[in-house]
CSV table of C-alpha atoms in Angstrom, one decimal:
chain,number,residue,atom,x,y,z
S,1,UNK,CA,33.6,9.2,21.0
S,2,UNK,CA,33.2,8.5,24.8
S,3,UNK,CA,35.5,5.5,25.8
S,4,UNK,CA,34.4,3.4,28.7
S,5,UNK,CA,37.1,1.0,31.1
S,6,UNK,CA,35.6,-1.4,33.6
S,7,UNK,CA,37.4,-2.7,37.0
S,8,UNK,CA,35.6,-4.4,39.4
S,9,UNK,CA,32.9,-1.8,41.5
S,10,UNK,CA,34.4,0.7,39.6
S,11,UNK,CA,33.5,2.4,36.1
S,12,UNK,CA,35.5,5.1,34.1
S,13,UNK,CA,34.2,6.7,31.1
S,14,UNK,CA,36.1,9.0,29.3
S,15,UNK,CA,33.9,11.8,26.7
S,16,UNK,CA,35.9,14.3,25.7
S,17,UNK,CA,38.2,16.1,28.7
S,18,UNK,CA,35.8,15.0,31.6
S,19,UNK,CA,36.6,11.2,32.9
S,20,UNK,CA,33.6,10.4,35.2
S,21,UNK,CA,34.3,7.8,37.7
S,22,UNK,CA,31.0,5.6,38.5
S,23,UNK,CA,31.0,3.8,42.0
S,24,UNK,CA,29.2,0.6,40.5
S,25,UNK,CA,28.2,-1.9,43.2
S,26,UNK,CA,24.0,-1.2,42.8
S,27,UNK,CA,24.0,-4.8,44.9
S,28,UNK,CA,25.2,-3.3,47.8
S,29,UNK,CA,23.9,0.3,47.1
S,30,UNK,CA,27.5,0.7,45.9
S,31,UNK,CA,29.4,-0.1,48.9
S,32,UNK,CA,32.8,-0.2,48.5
S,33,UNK,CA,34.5,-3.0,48.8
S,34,UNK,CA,38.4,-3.6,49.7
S,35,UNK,CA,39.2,-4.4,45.9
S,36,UNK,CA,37.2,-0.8,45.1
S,37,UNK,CA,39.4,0.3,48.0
S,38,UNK,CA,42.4,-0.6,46.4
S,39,UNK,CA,41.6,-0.3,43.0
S,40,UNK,CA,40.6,3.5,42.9
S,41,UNK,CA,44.8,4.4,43.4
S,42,UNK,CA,45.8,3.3,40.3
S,43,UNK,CA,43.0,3.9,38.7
S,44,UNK,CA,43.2,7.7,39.4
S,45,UNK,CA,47.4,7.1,38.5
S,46,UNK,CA,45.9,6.4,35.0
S,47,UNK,CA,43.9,9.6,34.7
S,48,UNK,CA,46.2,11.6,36.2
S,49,UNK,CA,48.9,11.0,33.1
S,50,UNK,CA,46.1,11.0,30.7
S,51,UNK,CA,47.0,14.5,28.7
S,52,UNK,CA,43.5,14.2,27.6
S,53,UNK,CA,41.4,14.1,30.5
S,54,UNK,CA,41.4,18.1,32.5
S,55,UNK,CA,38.8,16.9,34.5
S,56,UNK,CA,37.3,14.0,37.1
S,57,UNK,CA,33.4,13.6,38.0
S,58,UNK,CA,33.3,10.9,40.9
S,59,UNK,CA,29.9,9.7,41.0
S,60,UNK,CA,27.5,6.7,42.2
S,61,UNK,CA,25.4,4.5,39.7
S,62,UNK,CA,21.7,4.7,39.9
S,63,UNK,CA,20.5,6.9,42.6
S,64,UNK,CA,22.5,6.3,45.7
S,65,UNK,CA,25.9,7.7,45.5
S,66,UNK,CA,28.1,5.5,47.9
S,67,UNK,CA,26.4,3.9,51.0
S,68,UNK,CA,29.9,3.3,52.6
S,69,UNK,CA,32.6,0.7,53.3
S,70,UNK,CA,31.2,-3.0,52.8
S,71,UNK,CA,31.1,-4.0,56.4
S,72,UNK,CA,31.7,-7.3,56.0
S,73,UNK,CA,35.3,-7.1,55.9
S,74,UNK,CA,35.3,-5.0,58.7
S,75,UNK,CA,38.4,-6.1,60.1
S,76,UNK,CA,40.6,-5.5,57.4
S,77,UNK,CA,39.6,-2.0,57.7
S,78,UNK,CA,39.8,-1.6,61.5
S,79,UNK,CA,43.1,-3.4,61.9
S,80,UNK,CA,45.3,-1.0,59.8
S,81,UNK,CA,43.9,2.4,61.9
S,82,UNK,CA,45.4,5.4,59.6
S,83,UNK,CA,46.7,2.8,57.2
S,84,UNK,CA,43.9,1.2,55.8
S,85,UNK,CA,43.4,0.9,52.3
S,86,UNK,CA,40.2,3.8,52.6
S,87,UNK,CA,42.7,5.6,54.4
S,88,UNK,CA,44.7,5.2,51.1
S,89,UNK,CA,42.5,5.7,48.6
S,90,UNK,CA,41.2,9.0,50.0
S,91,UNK,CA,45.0,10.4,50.3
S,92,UNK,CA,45.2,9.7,46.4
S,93,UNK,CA,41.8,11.3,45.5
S,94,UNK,CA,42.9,14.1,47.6
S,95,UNK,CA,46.4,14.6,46.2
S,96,UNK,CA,45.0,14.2,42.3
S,97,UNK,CA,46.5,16.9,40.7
S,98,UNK,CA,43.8,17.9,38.5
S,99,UNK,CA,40.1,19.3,39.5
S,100,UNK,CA,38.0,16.4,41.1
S,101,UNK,CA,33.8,16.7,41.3
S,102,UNK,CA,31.5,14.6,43.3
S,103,UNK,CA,28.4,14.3,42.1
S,104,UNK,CA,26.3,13.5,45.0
S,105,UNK,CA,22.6,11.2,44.4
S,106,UNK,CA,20.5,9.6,47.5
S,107,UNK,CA,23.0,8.6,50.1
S,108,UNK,CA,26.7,9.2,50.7
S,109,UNK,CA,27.5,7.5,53.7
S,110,UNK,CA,30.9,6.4,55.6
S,111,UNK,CA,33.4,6.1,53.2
S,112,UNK,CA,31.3,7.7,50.0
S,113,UNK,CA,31.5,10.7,52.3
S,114,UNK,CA,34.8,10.3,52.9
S,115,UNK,CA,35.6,9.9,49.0
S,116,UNK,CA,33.4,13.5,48.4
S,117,UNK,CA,34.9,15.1,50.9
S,118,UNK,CA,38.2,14.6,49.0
S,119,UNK,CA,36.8,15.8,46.0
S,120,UNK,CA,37.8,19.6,45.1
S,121,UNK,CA,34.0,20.7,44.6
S,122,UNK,CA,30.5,18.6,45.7
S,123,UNK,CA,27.2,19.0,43.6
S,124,UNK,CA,24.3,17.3,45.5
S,125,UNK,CA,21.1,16.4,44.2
S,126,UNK,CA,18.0,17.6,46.6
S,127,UNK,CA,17.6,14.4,47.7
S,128,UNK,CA,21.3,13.4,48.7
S,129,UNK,CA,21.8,12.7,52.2
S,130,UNK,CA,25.7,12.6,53.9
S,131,UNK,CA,26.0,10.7,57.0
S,132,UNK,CA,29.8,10.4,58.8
S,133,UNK,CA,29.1,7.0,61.0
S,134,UNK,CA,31.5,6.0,63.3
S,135,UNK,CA,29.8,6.7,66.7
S,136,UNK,CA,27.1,4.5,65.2
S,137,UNK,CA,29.6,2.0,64.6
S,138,UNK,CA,31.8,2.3,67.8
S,139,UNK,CA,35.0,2.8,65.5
S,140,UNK,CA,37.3,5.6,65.1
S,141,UNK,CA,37.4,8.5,62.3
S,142,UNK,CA,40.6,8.0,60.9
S,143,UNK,CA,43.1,11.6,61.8
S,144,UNK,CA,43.9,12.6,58.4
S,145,UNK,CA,39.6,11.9,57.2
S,146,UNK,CA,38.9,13.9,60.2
S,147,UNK,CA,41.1,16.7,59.7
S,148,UNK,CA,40.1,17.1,56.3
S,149,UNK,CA,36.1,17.4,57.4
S,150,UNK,CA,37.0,19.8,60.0
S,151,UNK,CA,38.7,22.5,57.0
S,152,UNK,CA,36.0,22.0,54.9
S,153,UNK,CA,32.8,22.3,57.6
S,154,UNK,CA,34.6,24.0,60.8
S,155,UNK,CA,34.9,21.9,63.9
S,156,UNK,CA,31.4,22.7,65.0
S,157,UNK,CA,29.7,21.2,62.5
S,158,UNK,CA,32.4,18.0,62.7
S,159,UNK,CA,31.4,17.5,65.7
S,160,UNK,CA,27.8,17.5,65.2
S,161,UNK,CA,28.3,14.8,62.3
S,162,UNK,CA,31.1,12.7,64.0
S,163,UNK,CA,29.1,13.0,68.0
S,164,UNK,CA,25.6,12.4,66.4
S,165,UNK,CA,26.4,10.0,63.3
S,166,UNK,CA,22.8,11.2,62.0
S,167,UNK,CA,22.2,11.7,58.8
S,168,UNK,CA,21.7,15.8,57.2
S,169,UNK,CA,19.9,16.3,54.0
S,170,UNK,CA,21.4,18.4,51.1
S,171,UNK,CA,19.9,21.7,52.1
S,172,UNK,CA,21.7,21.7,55.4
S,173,UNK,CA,24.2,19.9,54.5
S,174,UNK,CA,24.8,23.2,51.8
S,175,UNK,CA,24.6,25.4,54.9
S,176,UNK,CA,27.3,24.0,56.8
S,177,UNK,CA,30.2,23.8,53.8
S,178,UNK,CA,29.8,20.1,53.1
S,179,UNK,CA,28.5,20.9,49.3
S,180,UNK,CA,28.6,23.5,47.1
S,181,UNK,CA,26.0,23.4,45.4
S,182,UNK,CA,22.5,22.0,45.5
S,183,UNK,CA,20.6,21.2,42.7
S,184,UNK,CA,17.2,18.8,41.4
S,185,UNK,CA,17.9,15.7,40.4
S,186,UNK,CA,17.1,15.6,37.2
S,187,UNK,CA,19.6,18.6,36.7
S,188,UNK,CA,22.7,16.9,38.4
S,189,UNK,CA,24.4,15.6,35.5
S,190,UNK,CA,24.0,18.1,33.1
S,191,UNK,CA,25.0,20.7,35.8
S,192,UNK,CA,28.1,18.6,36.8
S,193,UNK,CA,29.0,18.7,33.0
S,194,UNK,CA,28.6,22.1,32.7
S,195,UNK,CA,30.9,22.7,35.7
S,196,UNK,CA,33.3,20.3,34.3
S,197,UNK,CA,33.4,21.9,30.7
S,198,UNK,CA,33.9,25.1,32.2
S,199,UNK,CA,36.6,24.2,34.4
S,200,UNK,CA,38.3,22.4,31.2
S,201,UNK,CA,38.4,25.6,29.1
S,202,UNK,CA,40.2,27.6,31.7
S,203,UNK,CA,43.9,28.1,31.5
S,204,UNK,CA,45.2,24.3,32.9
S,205,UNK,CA,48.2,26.3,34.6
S,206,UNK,CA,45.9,28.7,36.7
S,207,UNK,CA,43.5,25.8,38.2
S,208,UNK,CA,46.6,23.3,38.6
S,209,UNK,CA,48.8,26.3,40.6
S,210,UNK,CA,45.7,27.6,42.5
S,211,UNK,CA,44.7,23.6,43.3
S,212,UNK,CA,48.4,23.1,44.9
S,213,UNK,CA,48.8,26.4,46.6
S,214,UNK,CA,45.2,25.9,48.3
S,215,UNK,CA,46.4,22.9,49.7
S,216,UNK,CA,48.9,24.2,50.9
S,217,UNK,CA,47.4,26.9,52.3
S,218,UNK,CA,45.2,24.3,54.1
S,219,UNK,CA,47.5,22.4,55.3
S,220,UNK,CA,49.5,25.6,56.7
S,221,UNK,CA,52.9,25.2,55.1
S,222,UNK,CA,53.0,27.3,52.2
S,223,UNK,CA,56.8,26.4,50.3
S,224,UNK,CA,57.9,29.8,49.0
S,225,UNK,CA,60.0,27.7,45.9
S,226,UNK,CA,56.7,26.3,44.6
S,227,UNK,CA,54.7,29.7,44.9
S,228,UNK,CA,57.8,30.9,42.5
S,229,UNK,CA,57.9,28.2,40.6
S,230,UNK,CA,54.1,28.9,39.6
S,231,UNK,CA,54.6,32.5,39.0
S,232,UNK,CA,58.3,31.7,36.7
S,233,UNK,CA,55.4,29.4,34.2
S,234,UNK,CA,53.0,32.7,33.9
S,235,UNK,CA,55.9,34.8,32.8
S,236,UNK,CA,57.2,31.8,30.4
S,237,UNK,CA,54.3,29.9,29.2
S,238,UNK,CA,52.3,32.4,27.3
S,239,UNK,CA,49.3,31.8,29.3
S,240,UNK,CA,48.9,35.5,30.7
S,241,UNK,CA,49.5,36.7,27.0
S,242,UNK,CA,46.9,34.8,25.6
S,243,UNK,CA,44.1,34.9,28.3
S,244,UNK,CA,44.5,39.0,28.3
S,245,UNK,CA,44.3,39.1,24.5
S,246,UNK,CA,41.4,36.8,24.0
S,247,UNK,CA,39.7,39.2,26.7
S,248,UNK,CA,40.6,42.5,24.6
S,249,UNK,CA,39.7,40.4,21.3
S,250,UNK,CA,36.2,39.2,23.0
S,251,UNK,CA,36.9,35.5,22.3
S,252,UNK,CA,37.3,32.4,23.9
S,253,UNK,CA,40.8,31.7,24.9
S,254,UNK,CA,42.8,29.0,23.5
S,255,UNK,CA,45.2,28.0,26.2
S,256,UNK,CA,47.6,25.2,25.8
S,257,UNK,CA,49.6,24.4,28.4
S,258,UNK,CA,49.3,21.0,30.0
S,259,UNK,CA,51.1,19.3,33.2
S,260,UNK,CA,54.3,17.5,32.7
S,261,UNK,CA,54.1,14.1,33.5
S,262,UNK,CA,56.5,14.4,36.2
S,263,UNK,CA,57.1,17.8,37.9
């Protein structure tokens, strides 16, 4: 049975191994406030030690996905540069260990872009719009949001989001890197759970090993001892030996390694 937890803005409901976090603030067209702000962290702790869930859908209630930071406490934002609480809530959605998915309705503005962006894969309704505002605003882009837009899209097309602050539509937005995938709306969340099912069946030690080592990659400091420590798992979990037999056997493989808690 689906299991459902409520903190304030935010919703998590739990069916099966997908947890699918809902940005809940349809007042506002989900802005997110500085208690969202702070409350996604420990939030996404929880899910991370949940043994159950393989998988988490980030996603907007209704059909706007996230129309950006609630302006009104604009200051608490601003003062803290690099440090803010966004800041720190996108650092924790980007370091999640396991596979993230934004599901992207109507708009995802300001820090709902910043949130997707975080996210390992973005599936956008046709009629989602992103929108990176800060020359609009006459703030700054925070470094580490910035950097990770530029090694998703390239710097070109940063700097056609960050210089103009306009608005692209999903088609373009496609084009350029920023999603993945593009579908109607009345697909997107029975695509997203398709993607998320599929992504749960796989062997847990191949997507959590490929998820580090691409950031890495990304980040250009690849650690040699972690690379090994990866490849020492394949040869003692019993992973390999049971995704090549299931392939010989023509059946679905039953993996069954999980993440330690702490490694």
């Amino acid at each position: 049975m689906p299991s459902q937890q409520v903190v304030p803005g935010l919703t998590v409901e739990v069916s099966g191994p997908v947890a699918t976090v809902v940005i809940n603030n349809p007042a506002r067209r989900n802005a997110l406030t500085p208690a969202m702000w702070r409350q996604l962290p420990p939030l996404l702790d929880g899910l991370e030690t949940d043994p159950g869930v393989r998988v988490v859908v980030l996603t907007g209630a209704g059909d706007t996905f996230c129309a950006g930071a609630d302006l009104t406490d604009l200051d608490e934002l601003l003062d803290a540069g690099d440090g803010s609480i966004a800041v720190a809530a996108e650092e924790r959605l980007a370091t999640f260990t396991k596979p993230t998915i934004a599901a992207v309705r109507g708009a995802c503005m300001g820090g709902g872009c910043q949130l997707a962006v975080a996210c390992d894969l973005r599936i956008a309704a046709a009629d989602a719009r992103f929108g990176v505002p800060p020359a609009r605003l006459g703030v700054v882009y925070p470094a580490p949001t910035t950097r990770r837009l530029v090694a998703l899209v390239g710097p070109g097309a940063a700097k056609y989001l960050l210089f103009t602050a306009d608005p692209v539509g999903a088609d373009r937005a496609a084009r350029i890197g920023l999603v993945d995938e593009v579908v109607p709306a009345a697909d997107l969340a029975g695509r997203v759970r398709v993607l998320a099912d599929t992504i749960s069946t796989r062997s847990q030690l191949s997507v959590t090993a490929a998820k580090e080592i691409i950031g890495m990659v990304t980040a250009g400091r690849v650690d040699p001892e972690r690379v090994a420590h990866w490849h020492r798992l394949v040869r003692t979990s019993g992973e390999a030996r049971e995704g090549v037999a299931a392939f010989a056997e023509r059946r679905p493989a039953r993996f069954r390694w999980t993440p330690p808690l702490a490694d």
